[in-house]
PDB file of C-alpha atoms and ligand atoms in Angstrom:
ATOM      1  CA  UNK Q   1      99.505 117.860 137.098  1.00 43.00           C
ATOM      2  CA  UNK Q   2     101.077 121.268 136.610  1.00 46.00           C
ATOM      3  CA  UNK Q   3      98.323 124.348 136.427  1.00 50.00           C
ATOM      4  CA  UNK Q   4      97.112 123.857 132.550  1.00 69.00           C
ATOM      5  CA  UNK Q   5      94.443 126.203 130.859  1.00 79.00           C
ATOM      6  CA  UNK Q   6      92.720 125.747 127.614  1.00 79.00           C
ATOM      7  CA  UNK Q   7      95.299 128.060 125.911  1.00 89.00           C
ATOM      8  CA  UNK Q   8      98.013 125.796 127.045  1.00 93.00           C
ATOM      9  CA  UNK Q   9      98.526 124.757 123.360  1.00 93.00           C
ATOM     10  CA  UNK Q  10      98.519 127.953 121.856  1.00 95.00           C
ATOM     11  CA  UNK Q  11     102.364 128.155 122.412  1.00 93.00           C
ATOM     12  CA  UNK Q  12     103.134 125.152 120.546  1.00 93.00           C
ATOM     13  CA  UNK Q  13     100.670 126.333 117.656  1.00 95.00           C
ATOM     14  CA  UNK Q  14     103.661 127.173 115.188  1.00 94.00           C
ATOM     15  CA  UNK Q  15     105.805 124.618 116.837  1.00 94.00           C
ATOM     16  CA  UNK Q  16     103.505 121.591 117.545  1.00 94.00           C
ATOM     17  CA  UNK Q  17     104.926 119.648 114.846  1.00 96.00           C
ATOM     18  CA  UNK Q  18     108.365 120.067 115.254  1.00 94.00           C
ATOM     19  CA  UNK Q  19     108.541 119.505 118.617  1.00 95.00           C
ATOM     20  CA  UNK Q  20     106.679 116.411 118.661  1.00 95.00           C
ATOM     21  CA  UNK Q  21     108.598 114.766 115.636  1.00 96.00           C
ATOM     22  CA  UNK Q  22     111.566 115.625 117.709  1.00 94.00           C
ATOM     23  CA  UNK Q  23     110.313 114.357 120.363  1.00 93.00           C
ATOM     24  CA  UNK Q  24     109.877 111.187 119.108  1.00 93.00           C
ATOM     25  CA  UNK Q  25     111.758 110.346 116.102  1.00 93.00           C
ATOM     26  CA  UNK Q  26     114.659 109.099 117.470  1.00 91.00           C
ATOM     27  CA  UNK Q  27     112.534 105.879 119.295  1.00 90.00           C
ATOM     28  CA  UNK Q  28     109.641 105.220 117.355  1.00 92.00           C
ATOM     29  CA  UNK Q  29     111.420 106.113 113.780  1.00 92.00           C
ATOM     30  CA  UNK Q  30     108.372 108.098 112.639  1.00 94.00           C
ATOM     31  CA  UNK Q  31     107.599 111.601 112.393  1.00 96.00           C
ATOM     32  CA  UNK Q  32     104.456 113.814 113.713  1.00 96.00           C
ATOM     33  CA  UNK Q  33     102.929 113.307 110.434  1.00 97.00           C
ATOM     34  CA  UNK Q  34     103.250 109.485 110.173  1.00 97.00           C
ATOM     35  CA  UNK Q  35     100.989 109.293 113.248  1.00 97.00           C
ATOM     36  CA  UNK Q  36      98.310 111.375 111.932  1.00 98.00           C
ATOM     37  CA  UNK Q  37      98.239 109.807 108.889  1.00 98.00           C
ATOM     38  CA  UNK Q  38      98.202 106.358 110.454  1.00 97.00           C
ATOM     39  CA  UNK Q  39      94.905 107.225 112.704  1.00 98.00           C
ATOM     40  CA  UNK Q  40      93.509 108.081 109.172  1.00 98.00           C
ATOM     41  CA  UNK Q  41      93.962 104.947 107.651  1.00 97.00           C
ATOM     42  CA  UNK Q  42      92.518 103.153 110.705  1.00 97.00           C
ATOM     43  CA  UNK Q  43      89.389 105.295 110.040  1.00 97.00           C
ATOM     44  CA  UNK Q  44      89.679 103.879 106.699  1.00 97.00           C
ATOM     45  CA  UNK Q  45      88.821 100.403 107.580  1.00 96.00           C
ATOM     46  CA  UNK Q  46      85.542 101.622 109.042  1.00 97.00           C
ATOM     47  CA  UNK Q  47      84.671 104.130 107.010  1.00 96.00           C
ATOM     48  CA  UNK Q  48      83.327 103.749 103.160  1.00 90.00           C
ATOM     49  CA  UNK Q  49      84.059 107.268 102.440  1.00 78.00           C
ATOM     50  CA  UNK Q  50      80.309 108.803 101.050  1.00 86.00           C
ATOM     51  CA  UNK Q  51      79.319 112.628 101.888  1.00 92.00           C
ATOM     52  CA  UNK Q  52      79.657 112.208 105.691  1.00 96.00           C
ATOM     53  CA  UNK Q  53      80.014 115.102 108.121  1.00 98.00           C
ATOM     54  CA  UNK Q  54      83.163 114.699 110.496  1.00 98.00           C
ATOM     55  CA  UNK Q  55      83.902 116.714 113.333  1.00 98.00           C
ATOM     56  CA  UNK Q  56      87.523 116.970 114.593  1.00 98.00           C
ATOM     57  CA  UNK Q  57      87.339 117.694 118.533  1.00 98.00           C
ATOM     58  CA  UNK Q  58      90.759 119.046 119.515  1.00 98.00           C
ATOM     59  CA  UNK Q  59      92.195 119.293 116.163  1.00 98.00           C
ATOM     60  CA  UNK Q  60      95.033 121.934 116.654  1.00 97.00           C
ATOM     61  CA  UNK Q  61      97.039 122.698 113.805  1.00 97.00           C
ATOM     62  CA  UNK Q  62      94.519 121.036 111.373  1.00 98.00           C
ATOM     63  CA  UNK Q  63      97.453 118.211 110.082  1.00 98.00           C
ATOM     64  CA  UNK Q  64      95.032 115.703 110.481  1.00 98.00           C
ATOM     65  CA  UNK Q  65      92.700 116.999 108.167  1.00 98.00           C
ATOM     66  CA  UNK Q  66      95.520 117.340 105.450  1.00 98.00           C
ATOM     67  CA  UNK Q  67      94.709 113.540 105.635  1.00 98.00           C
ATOM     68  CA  UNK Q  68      91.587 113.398 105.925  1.00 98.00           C
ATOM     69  CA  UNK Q  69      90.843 115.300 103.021  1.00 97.00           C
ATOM     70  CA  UNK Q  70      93.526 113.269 101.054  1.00 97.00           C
ATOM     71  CA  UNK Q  71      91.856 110.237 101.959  1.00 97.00           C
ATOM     72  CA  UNK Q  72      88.279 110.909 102.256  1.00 97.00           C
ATOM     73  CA  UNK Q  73      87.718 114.384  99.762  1.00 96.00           C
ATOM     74  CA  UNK Q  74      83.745 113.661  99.745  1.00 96.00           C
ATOM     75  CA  UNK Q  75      83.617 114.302 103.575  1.00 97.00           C
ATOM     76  CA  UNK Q  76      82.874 117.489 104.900  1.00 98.00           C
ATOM     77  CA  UNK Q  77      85.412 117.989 107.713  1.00 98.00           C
ATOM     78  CA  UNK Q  78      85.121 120.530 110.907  1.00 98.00           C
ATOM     79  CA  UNK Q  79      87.609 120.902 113.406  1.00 98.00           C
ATOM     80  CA  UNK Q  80      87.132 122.348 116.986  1.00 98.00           C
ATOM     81  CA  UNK Q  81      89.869 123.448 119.631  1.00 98.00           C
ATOM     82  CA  UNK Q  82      90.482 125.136 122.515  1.00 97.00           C
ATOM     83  CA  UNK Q  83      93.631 126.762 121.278  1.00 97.00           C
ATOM     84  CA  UNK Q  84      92.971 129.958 119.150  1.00 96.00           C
ATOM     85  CA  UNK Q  85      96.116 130.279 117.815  1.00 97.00           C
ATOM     86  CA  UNK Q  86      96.385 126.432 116.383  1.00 97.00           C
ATOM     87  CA  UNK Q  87      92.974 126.962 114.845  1.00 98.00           C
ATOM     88  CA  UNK Q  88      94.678 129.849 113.206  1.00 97.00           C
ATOM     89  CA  UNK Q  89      97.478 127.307 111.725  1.00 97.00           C
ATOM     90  CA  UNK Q  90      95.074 125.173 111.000  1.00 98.00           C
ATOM     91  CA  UNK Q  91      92.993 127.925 108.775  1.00 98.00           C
ATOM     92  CA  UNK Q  92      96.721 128.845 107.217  1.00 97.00           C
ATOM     93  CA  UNK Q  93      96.588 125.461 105.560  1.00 97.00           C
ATOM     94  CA  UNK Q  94      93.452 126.315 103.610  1.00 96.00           C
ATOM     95  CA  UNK Q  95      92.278 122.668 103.027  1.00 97.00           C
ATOM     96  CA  UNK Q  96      88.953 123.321 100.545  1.00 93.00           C
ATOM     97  CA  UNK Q  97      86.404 120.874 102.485  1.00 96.00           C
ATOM     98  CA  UNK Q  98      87.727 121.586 106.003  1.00 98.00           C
ATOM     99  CA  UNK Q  99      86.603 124.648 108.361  1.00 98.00           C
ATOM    100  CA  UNK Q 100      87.617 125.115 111.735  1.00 98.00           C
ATOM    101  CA  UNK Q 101      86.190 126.987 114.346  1.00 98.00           C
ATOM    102  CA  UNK Q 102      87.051 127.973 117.820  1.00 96.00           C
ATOM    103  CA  UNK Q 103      85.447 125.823 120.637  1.00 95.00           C
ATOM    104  CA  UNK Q 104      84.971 127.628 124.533  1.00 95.00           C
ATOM    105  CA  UNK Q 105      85.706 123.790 126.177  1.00 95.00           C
ATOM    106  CA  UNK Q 106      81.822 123.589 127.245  1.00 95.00           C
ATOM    107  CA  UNK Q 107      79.376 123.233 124.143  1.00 97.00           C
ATOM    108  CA  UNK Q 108      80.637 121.835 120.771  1.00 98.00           C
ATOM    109  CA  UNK Q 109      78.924 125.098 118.781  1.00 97.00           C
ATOM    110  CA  UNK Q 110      76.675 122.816 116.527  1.00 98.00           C
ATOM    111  CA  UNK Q 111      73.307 121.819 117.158  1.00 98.00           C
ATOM    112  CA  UNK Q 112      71.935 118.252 118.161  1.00 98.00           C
ATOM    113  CA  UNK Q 113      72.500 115.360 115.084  1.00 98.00           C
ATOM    114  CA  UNK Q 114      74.891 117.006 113.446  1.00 98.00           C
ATOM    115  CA  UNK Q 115      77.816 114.586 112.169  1.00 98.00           C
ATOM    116  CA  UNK Q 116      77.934 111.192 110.762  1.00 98.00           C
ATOM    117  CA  UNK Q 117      81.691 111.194 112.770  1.00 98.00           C
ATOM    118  CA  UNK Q 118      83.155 112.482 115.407  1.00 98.00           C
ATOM    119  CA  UNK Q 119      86.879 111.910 115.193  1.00 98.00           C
ATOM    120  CA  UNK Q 120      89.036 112.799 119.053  1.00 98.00           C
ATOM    121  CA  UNK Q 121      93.143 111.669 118.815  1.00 98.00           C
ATOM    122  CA  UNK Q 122      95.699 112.661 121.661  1.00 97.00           C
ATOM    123  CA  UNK Q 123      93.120 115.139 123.463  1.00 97.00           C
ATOM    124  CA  UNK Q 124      91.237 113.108 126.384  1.00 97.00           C
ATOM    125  CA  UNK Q 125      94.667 112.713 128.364  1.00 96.00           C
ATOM    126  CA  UNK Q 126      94.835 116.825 128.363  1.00 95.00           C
ATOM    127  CA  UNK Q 127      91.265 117.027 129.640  1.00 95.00           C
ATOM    128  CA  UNK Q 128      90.600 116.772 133.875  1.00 94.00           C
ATOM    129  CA  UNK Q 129      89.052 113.565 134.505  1.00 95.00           C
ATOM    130  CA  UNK Q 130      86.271 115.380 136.327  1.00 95.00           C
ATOM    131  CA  UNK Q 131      85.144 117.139 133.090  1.00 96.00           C
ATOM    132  CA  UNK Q 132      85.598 113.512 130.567  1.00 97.00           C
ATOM    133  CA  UNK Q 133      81.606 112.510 131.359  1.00 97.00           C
ATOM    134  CA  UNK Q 134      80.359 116.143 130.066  1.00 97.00           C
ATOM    135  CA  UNK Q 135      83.198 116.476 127.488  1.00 97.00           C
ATOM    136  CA  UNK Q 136      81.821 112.757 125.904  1.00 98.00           C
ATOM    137  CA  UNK Q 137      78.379 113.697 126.598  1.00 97.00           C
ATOM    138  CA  UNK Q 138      78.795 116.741 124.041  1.00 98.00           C
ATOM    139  CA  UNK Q 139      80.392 114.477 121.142  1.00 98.00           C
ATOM    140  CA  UNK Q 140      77.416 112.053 121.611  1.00 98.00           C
ATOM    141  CA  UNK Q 141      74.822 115.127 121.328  1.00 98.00           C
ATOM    142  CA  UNK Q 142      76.489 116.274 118.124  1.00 98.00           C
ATOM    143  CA  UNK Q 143      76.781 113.055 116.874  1.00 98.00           C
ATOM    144  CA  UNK Q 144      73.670 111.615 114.710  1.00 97.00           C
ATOM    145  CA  UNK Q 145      71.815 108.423 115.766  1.00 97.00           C
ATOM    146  CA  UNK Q 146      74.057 105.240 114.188  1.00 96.00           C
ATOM    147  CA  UNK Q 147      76.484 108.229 114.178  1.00 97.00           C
ATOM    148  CA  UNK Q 148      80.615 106.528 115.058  1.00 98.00           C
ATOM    149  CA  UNK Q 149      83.202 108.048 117.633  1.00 98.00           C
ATOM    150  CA  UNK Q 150      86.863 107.370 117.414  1.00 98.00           C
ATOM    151  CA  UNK Q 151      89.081 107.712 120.218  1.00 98.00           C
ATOM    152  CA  UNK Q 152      92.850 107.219 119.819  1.00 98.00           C
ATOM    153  CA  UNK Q 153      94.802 107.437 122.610  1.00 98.00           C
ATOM    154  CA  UNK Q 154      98.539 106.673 124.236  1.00 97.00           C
ATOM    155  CA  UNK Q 155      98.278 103.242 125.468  1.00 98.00           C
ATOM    156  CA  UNK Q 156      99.939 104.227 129.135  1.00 97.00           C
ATOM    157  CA  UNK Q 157     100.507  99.835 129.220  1.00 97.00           C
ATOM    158  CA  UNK Q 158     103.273 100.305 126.718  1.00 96.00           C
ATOM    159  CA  UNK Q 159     106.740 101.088 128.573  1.00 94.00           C
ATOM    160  CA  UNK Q 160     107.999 103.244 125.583  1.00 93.00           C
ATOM    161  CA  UNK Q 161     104.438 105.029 124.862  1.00 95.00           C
ATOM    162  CA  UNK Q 162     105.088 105.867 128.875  1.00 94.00           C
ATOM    163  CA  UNK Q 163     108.790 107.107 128.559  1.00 94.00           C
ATOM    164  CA  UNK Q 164     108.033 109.241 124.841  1.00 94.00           C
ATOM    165  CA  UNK Q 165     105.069 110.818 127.237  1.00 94.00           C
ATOM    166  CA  UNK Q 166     107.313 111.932 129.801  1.00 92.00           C
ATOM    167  CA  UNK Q 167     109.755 113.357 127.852  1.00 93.00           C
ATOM    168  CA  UNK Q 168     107.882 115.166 125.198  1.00 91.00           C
ATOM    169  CA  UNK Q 169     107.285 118.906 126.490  1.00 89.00           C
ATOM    170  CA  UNK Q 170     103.834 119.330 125.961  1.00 90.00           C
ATOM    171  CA  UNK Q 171     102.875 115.946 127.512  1.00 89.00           C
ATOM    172  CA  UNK Q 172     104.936 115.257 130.587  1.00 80.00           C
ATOM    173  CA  UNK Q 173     102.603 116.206 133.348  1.00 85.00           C
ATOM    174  CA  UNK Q 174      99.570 114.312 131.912  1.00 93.00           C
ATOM    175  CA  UNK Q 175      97.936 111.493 133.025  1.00 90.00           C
ATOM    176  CA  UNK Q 176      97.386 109.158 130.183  1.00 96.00           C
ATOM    177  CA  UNK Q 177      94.197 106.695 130.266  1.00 97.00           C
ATOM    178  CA  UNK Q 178      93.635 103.090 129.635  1.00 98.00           C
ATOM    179  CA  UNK Q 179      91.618 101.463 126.980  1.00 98.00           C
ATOM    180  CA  UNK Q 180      89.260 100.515 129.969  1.00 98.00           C
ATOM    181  CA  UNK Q 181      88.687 104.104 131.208  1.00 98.00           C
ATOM    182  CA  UNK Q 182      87.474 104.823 128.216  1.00 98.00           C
ATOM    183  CA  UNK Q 183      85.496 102.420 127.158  1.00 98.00           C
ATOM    184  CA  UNK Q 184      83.864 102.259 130.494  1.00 97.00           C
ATOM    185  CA  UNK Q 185      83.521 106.021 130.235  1.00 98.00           C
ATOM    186  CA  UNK Q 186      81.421 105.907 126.677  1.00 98.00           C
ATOM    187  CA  UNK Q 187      79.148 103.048 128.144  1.00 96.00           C
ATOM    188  CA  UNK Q 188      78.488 105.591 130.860  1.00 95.00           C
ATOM    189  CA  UNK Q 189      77.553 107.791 127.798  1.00 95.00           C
ATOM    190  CA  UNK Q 190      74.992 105.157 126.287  1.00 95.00           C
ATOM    191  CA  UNK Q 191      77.636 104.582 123.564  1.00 98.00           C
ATOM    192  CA  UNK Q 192      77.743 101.436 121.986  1.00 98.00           C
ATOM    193  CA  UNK Q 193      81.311  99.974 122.273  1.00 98.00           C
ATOM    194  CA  UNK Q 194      82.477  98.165 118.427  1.00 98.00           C
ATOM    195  CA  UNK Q 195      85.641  97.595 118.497  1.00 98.00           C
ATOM    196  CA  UNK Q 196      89.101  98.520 120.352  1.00 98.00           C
ATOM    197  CA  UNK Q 197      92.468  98.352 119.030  1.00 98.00           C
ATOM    198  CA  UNK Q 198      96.235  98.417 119.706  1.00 98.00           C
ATOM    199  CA  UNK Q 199      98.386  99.490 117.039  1.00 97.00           C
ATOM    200  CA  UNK Q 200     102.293 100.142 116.850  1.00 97.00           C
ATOM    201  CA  UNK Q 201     103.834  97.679 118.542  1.00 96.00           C
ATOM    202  CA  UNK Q 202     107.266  97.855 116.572  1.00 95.00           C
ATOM    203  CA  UNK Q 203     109.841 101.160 116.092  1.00 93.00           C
ATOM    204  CA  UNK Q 204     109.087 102.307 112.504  1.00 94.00           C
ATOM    205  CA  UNK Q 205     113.095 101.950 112.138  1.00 88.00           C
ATOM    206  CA  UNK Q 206     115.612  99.234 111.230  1.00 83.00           C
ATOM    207  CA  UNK Q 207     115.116  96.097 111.500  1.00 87.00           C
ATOM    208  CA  UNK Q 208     112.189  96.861 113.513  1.00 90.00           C
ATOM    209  CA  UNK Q 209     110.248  97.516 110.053  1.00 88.00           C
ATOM    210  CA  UNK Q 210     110.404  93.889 109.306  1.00 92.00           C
ATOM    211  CA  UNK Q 211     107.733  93.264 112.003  1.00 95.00           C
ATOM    212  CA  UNK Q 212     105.450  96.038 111.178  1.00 95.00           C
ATOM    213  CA  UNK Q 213     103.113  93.663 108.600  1.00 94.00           C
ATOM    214  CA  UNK Q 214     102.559  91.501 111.850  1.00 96.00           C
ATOM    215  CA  UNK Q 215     100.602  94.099 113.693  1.00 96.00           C
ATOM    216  CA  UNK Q 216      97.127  93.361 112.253  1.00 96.00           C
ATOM    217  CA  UNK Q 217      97.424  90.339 113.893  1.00 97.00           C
ATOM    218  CA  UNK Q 218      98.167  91.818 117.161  1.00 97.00           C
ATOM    219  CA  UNK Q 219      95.514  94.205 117.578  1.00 97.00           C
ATOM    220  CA  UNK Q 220      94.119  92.350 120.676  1.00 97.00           C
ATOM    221  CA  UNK Q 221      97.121  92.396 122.827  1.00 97.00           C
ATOM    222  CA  UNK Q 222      96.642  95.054 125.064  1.00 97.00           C
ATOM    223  CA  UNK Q 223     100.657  96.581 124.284  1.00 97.00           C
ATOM    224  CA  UNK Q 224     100.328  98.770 121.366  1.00 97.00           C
ATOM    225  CA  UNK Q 225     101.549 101.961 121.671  1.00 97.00           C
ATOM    226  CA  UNK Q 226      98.521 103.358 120.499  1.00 97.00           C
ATOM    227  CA  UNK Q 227      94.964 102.360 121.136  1.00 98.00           C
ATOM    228  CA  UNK Q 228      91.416 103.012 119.154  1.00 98.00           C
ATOM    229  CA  UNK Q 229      88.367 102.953 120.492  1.00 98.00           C
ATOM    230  CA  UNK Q 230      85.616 103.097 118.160  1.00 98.00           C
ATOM    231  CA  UNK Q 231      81.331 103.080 119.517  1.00 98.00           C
ATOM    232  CA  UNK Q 232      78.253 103.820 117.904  1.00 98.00           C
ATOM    233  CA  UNK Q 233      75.249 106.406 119.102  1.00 97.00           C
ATOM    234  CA  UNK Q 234      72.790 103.850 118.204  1.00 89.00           C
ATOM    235  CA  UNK Q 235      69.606 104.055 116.662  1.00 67.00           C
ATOM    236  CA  UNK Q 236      67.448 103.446 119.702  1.00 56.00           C
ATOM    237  CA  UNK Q 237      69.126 105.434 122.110  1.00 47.00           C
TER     238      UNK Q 237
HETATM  239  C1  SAM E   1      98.248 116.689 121.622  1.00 83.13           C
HETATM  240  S1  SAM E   1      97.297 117.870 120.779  1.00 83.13           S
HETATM  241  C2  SAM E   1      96.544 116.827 119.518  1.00 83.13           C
HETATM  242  C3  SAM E   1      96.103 117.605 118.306  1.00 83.13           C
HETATM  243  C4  SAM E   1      95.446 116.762 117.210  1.00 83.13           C
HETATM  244  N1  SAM E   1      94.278 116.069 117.698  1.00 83.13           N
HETATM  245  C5  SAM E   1      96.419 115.785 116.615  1.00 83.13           C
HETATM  246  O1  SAM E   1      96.223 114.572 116.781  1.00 83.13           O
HETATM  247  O2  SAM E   1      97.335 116.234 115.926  1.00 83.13           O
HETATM  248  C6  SAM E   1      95.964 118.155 121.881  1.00 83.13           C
HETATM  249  C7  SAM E   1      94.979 119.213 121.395  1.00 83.13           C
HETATM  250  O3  SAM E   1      93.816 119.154 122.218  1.00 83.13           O
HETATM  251  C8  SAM E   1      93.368 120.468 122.431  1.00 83.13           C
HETATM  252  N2  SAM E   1      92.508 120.499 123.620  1.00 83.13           N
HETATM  253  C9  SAM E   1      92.887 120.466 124.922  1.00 83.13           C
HETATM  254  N3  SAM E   1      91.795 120.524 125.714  1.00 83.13           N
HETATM  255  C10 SAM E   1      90.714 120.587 124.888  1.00 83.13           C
HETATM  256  C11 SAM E   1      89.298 120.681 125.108  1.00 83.13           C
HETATM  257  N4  SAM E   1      88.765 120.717 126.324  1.00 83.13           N
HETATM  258  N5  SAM E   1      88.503 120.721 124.038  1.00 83.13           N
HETATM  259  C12 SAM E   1      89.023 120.691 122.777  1.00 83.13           C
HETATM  260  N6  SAM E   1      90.345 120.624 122.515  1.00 83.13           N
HETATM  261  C13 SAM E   1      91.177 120.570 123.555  1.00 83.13           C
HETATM  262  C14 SAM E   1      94.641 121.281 122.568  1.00 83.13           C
HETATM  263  O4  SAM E   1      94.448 122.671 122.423  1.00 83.13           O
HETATM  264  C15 SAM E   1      95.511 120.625 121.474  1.00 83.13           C
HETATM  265  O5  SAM E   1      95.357 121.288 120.250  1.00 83.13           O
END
């Protein structure tokens, strides 16, 4: 892995989006917003959408609450990153329940029980393995007890997932983890593991698009492109 710091993203703040959907477009057939919005929905299943407190760890340009706000407006949204400058475009987009605050890569700046949700897409694979156990740790402290994480990750299984990694210029050096890693990571953590699942299995393109209304019923086979995680901080831990 090439030398990375926490302000690695803050040259891509202005740019994240454009870059990515360029970076992928062309196989998957979806844009930089289509993913974010589709990690949203997934939440959706779970979530019955009363006042809940949700905490966005590494939410750079704040795209994903756009969403979140669209499809949960009684929530009361916070988003944390390492990269000044995307929390800047993220405050640009002035989304009325979201605030976003700068985050020093240590201790999530909230106290003990503080969220209902804490919501992590696309960020573990830019974090060094060595500092996952402490990074977890701080999203279960934050969290409340019965309190849900989501994880959504690349699923490094999937050959195209692996080749759209490689060649996207913000993610080529990483080193993407498997469903396992992480669930074995949040036991670790005293999380309570509900439910994993792989999603986007088909282009969104073509004739691809046919196959798309299969997917629910392929959210066990290990191939998605894309992979959820969800656990609990249960009551009695
Ligand atoms: C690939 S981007 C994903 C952004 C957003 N979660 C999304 O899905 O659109 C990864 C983000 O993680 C942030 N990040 C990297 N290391 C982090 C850390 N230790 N703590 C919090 N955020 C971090 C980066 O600054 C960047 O904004």
């Amino acid at each position: 892995m090439s030398q990375r710091n926490d302000q690695f993203f803050d040259k891509f703040a202005e740019s994240y989006r454009d870059i990515h959907t360029k970076s992928i477009k062309k196989v998957s057939g979806a844009d930089s917003f289509y993913f974010a919005e589709y990690k949203v929905k997934e939440i959706k299943k779970f979530e019955a959408g009363h006042h809940e407190k949700l905490l966005d760890f590494g939410c750079g340009d704040g795209v994903t609450e756009l969403f979140l706000s669209n499809y949960f407006p009684s929530f009361e949204l916070v988003g944390i990153d390492v990269s000044e400058k995307s929390i800047e475009e993220a405050l640009k987009r002035g989304i009325p329940n979201a605030m976003f605050k700068y985050f020093d890569g240590v201790k999530i700046p909230f106290p003990d029980s503080n969220f209902d949700i804490v919501f992590i897409a696309g960020v573990l694979h830019h974090i060094k393995k060595d500092k996952h156990f402490s990074v977890v740790g701080e999203m279960y402290r934050v969290l409340k007890p019965g309190g849900r994480l989501y994880i959504f990750e690349h699923n490094p299984i999937n050959p195209l997932t692996q080749y759209l990694v490689k060649t996207c210029e913000f993610d080529k050096d990483v080193n993407l983890i498997t469903s396992g890693y992480c669930k074995s990571l949040l036991q670790k953590t005293n999380f309570l593991v509900t439910d994993t699942a792989f999603n986007i299995f088909f282009p969104r393109r073509s004739l691809f698009k046919c196959f798309i209304k299969l997917e629910k019923y392929l959210t066990r086979i290990p191939l998605g492109g894309q992979y959820l995680v969800r656990s609990l901080k249960t009551a009695k831990n």
